Coordinates of N, CA and C in Angstrom, one line a residue:
X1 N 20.7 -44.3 -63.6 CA 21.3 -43.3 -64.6 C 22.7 -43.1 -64.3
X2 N 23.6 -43.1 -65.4 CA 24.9 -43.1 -65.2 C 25.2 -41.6 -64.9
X3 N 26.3 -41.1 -64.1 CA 26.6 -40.1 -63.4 C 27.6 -39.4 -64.1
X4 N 28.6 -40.5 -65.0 CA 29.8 -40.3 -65.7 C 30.0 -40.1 -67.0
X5 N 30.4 -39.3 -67.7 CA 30.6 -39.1 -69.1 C 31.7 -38.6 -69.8
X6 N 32.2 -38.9 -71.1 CA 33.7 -38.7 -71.4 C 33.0 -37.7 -72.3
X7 N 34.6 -36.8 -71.5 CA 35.0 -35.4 -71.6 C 35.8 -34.8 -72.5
X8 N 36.2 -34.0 -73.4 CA 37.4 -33.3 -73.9 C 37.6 -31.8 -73.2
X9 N 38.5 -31.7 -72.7 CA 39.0 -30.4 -71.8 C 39.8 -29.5 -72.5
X10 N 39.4 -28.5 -73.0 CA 40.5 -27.6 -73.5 C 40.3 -25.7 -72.9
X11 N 40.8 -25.0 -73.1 CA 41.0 -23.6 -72.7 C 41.3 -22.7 -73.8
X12 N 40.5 -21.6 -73.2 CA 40.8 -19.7 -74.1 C 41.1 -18.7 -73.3
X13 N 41.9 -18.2 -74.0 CA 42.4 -17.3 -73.3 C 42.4 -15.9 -73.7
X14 N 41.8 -14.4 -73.5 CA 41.6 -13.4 -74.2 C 42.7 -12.6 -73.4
X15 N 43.8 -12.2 -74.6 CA 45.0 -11.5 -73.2 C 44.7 -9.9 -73.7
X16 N 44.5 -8.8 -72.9 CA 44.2 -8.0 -73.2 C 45.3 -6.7 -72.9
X17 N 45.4 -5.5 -73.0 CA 46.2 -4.8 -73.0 C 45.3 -3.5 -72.2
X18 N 46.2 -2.2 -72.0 CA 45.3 -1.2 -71.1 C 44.9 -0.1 -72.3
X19 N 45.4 -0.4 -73.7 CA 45.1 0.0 -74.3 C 43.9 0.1 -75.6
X20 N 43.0 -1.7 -75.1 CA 42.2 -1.8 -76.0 C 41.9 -3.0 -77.0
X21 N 43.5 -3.2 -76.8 CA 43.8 -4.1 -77.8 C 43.5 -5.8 -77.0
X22 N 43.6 -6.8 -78.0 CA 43.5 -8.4 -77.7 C 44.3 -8.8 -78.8
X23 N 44.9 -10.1 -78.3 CA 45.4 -11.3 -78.9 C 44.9 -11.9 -79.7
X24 N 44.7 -12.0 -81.3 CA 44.1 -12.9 -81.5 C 44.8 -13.7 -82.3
X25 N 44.3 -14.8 -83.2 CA 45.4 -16.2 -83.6 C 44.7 -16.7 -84.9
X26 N 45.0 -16.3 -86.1 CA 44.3 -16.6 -87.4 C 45.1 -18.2 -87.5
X27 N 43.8 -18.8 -86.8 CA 44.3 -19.8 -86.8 C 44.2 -21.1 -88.9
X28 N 44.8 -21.9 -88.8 CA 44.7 -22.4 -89.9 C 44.2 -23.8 -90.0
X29 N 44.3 -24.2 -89.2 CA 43.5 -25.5 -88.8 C 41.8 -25.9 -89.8
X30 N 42.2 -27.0 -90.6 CA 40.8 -26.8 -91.7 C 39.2 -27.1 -91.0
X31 N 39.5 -27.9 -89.4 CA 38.1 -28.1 -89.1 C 37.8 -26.9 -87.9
X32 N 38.5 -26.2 -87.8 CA 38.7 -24.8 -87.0 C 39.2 -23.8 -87.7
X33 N 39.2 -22.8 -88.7 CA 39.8 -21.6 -88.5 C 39.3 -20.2 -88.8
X34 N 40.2 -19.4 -88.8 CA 39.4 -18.2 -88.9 C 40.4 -17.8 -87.2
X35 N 39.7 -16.1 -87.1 CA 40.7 -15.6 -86.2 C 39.4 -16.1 -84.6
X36 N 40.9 -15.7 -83.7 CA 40.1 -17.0 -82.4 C 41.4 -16.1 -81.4
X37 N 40.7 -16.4 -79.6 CA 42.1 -16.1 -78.9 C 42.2 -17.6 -78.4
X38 N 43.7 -17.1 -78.2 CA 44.8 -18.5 -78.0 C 44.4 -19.5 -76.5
X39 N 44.6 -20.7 -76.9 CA 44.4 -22.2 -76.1 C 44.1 -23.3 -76.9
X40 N 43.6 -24.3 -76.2 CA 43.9 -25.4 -76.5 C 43.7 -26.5 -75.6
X41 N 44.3 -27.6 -75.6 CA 43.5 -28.8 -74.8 C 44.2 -28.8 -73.9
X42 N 43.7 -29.2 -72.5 CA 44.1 -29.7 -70.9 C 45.1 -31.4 -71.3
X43 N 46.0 -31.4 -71.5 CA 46.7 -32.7 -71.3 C 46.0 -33.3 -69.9
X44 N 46.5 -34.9 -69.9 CA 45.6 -35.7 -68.7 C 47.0 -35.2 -67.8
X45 N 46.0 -35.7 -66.7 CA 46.9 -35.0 -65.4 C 47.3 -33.8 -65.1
X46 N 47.3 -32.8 -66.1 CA 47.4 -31.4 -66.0 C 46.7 -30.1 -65.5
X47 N 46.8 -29.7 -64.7 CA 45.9 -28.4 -63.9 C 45.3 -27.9 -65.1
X48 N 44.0 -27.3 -65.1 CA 43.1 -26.4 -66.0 C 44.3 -25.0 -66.0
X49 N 44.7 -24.1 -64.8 CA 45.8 -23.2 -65.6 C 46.9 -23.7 -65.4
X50 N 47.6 -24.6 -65.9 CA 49.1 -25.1 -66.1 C 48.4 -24.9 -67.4
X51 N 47.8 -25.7 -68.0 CA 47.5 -25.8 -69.4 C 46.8 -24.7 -70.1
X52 N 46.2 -23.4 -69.3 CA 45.9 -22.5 -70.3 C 47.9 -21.4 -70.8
X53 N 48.2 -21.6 -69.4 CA 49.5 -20.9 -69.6 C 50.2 -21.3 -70.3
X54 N 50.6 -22.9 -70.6 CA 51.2 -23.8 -71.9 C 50.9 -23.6 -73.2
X55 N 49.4 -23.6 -73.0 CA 48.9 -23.2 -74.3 C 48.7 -21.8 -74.8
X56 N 49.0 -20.8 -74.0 CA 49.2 -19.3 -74.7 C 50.4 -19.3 -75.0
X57 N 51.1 -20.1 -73.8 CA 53.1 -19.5 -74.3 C 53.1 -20.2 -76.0
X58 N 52.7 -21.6 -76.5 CA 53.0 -22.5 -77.0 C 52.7 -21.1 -78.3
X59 N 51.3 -20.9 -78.3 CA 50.9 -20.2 -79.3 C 51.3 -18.8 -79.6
X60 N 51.7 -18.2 -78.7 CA 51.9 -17.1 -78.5 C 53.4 -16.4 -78.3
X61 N 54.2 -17.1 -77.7 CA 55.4 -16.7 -76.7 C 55.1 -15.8 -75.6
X62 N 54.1 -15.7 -75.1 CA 53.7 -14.8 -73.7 C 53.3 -15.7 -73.0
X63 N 54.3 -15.6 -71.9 CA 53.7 -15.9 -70.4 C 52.8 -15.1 -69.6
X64 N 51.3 -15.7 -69.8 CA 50.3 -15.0 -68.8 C 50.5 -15.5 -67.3
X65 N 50.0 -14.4 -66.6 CA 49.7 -14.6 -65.2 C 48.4 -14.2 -64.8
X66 N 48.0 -14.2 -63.6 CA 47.3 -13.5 -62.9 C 45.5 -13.8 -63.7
X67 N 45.5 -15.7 -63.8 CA 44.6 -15.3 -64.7 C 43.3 -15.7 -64.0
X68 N 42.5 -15.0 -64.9 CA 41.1 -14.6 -63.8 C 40.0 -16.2 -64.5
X69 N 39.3 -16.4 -64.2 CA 38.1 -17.7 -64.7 C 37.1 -17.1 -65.0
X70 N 36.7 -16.8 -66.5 CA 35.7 -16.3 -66.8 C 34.2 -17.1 -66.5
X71 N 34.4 -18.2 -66.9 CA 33.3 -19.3 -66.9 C 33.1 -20.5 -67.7
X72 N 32.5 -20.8 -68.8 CA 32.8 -22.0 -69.4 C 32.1 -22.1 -70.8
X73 N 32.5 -22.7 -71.5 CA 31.4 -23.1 -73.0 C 31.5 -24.3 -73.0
X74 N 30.2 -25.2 -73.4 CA 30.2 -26.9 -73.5 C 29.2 -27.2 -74.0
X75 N 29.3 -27.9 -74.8 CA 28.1 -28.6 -75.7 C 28.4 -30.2 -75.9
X76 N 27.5 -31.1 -76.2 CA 27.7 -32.7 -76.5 C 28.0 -32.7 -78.0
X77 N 29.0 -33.2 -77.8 CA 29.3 -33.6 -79.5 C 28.3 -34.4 -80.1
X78 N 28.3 -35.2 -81.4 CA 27.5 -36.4 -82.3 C 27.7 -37.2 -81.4
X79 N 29.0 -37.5 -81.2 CA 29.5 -38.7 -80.8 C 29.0 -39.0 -79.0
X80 N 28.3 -37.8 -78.6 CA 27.8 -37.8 -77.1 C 29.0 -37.7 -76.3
X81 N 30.3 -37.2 -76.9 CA 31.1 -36.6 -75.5 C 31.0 -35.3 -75.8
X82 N 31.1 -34.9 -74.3 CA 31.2 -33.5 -73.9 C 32.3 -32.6 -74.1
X83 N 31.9 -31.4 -74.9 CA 33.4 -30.5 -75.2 C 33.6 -29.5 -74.2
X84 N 34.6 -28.6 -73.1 CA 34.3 -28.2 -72.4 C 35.1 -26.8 -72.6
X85 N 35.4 -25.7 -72.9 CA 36.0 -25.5 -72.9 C 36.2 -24.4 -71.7
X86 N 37.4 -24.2 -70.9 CA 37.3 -22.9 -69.9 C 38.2 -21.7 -70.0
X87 N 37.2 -20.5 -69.9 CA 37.6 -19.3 -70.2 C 37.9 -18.4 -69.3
X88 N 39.2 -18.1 -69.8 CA 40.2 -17.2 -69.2 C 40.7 -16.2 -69.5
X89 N 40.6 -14.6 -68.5 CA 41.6 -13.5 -69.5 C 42.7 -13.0 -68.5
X90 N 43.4 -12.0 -68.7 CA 44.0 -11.5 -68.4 C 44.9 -10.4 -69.2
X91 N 45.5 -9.6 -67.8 CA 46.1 -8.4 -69.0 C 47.6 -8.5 -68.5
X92 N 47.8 -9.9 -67.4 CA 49.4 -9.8 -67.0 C 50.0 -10.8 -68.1
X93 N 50.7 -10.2 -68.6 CA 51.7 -11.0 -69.4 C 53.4 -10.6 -69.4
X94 N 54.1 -11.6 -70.1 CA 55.5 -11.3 -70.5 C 55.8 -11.8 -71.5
X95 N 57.3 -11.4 -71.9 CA 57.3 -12.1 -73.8 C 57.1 -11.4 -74.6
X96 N 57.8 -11.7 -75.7 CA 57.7 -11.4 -76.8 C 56.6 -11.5 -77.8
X97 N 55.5 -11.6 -78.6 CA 54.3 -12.0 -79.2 C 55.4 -12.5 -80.7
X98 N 55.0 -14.2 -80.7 CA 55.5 -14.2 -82.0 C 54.3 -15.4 -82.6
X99 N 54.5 -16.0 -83.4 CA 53.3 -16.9 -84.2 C 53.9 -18.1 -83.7
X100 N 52.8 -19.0 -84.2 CA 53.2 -20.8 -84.4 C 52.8 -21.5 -85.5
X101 N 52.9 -22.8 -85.6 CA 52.4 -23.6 -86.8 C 51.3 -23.4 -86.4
X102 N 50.3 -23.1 -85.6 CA 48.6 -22.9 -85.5 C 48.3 -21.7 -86.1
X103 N 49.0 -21.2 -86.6 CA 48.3 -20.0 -86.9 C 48.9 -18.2 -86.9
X104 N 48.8 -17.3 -87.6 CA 49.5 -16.3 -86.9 C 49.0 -15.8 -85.8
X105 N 49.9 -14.9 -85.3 CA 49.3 -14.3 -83.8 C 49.8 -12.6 -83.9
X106 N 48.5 -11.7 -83.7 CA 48.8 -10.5 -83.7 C 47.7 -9.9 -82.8
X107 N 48.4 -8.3 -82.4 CA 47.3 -7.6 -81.3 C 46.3 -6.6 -82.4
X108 N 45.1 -6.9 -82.1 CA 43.8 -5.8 -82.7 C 43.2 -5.0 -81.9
X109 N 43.0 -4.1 -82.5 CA 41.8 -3.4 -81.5 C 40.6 -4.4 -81.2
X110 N 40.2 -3.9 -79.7 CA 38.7 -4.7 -79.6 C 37.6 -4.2 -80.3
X111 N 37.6 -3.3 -80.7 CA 36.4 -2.7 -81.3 C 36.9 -2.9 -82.9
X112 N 37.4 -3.6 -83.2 CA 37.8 -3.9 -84.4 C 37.4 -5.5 -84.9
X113 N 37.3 -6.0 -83.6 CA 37.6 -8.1 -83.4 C 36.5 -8.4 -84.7
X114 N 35.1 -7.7 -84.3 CA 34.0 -8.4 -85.2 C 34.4 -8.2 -86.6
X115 N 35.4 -6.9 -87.3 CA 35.1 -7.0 -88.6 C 36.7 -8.1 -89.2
X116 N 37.0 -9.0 -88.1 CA 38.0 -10.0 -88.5 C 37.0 -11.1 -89.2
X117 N 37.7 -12.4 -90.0 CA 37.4 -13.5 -90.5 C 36.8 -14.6 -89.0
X118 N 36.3 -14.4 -88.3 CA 36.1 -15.2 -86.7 C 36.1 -16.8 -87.2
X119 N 36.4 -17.4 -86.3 CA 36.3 -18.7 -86.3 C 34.9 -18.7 -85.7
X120 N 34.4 -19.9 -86.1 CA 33.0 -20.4 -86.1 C 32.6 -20.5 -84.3
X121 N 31.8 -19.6 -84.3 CA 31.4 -19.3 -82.7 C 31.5 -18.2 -81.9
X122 N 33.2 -17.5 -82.7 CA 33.9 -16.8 -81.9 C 32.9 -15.8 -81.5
X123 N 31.7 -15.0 -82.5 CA 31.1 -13.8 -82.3 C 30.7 -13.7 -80.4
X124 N 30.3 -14.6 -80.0 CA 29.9 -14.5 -78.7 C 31.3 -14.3 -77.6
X125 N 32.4 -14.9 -78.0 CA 32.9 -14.6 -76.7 C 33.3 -13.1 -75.7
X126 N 33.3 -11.8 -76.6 CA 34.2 -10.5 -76.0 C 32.9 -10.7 -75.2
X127 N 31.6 -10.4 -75.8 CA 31.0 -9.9 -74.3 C 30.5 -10.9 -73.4
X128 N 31.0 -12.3 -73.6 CA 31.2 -13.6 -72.6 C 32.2 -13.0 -71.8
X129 N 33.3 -12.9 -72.1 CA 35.0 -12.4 -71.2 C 34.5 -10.5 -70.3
X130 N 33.7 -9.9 -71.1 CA 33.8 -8.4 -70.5 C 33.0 -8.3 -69.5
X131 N 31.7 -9.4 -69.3 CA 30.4 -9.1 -68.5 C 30.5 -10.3 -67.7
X132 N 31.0 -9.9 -66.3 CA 31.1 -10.5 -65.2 C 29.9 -11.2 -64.3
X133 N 28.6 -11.1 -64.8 CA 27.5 -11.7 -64.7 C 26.9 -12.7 -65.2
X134 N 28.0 -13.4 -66.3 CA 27.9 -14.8 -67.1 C 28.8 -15.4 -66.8
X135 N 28.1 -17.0 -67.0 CA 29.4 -18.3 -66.8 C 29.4 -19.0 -67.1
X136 N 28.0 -19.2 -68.3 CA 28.3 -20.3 -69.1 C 27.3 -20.2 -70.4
X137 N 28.4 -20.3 -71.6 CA 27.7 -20.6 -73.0 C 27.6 -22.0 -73.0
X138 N 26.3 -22.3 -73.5 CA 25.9 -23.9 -73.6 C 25.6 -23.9 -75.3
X139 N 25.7 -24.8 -76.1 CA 25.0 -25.2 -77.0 C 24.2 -26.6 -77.1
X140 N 23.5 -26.5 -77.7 CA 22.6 -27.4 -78.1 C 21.9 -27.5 -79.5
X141 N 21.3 -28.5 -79.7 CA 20.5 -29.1 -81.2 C 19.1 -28.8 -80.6
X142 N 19.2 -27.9 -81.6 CA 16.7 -28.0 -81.7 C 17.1 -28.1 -83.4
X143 N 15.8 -28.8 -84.0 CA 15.7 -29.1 -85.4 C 17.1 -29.3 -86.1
X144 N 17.3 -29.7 -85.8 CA 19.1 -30.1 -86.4 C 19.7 -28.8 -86.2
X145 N 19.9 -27.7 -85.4 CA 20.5 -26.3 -85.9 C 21.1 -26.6 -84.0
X146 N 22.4 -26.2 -84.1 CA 23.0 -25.2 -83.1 C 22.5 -24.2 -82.6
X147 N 22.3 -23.9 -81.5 CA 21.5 -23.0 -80.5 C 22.1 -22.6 -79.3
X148 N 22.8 -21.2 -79.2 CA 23.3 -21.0 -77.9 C 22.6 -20.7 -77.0
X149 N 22.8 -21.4 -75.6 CA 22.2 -20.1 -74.5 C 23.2 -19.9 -73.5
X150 N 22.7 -18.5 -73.3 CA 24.3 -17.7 -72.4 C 23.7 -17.5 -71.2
X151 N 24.3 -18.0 -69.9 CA 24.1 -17.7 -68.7 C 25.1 -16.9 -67.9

């Protein structure tokens, strides 16, 4: 049995405030959109947080710090590679908040997130990021249908 399998590595990032609020990113992308928090893919050679911090500044203009590892979401594509993505929050930041070609970027209340437009998935991640006793969404196929299980 082969031990090895190709990967796509990307990161999320939920940046939070002491007030309640999150980051989120109405993204516009046609095979992704809907509102989502900010990241994106691990370039090769690149540390897992070099590339979540590139990819919030990129989308965002905030430089995060201090950032914590929530745990992971991964499922096998059609094509049998693995998507991986690793999740991250934090409430240290700096910068300005402005948009990008991905998408706009504005702060919401959290208790507000669910009645946004979500990107496909998104419903599960706040209480993936708030409950420190999980570390990994998996998905899978039963009967042709997507199926999460949260550990």
């Amino acid at each position: 049995m082969e031990n090895t399998e190709k990967v796509i590595l990307t990161n999320m990032c939920m940046i939070y405030d002491d007030c309640g609020n999150v980051v989120v990113q109405n993204r516009v992308d046609k095979n992704w959109h809907g509102f989502a928090f900010p990241g994106g893919h691990v370039e090769r050679g690149e540390s897992f947080t070099d590339a979540v911090i590139r990819e919030v500044y990129e989308e965002t203009g905030l430089t995060v710090s201090e950032l914590q590892m929530c745990g992971i979401k991964d499922w096998v594509r059609e094509d049998g590679i693995r998507y991986i993505v690793h999740l991250y929050k934090t409430n240290k930041f700096e910068g300005e908040l402005r948009s990008s070609d991905e998408g706009e970027i504005m702060w919401v209340p959290m208790n507000k997130f669910y009645e946004l437009d979500l990107a496909d998935g998104m419903e599960s991640y706040p209480k993936f990021f708030m409950e420190d006793k999980l570390s990994e969404i998996y998905l899978y196929r039963e009967n042709g249908e997507w199926k999460e299980c949260v550990k």
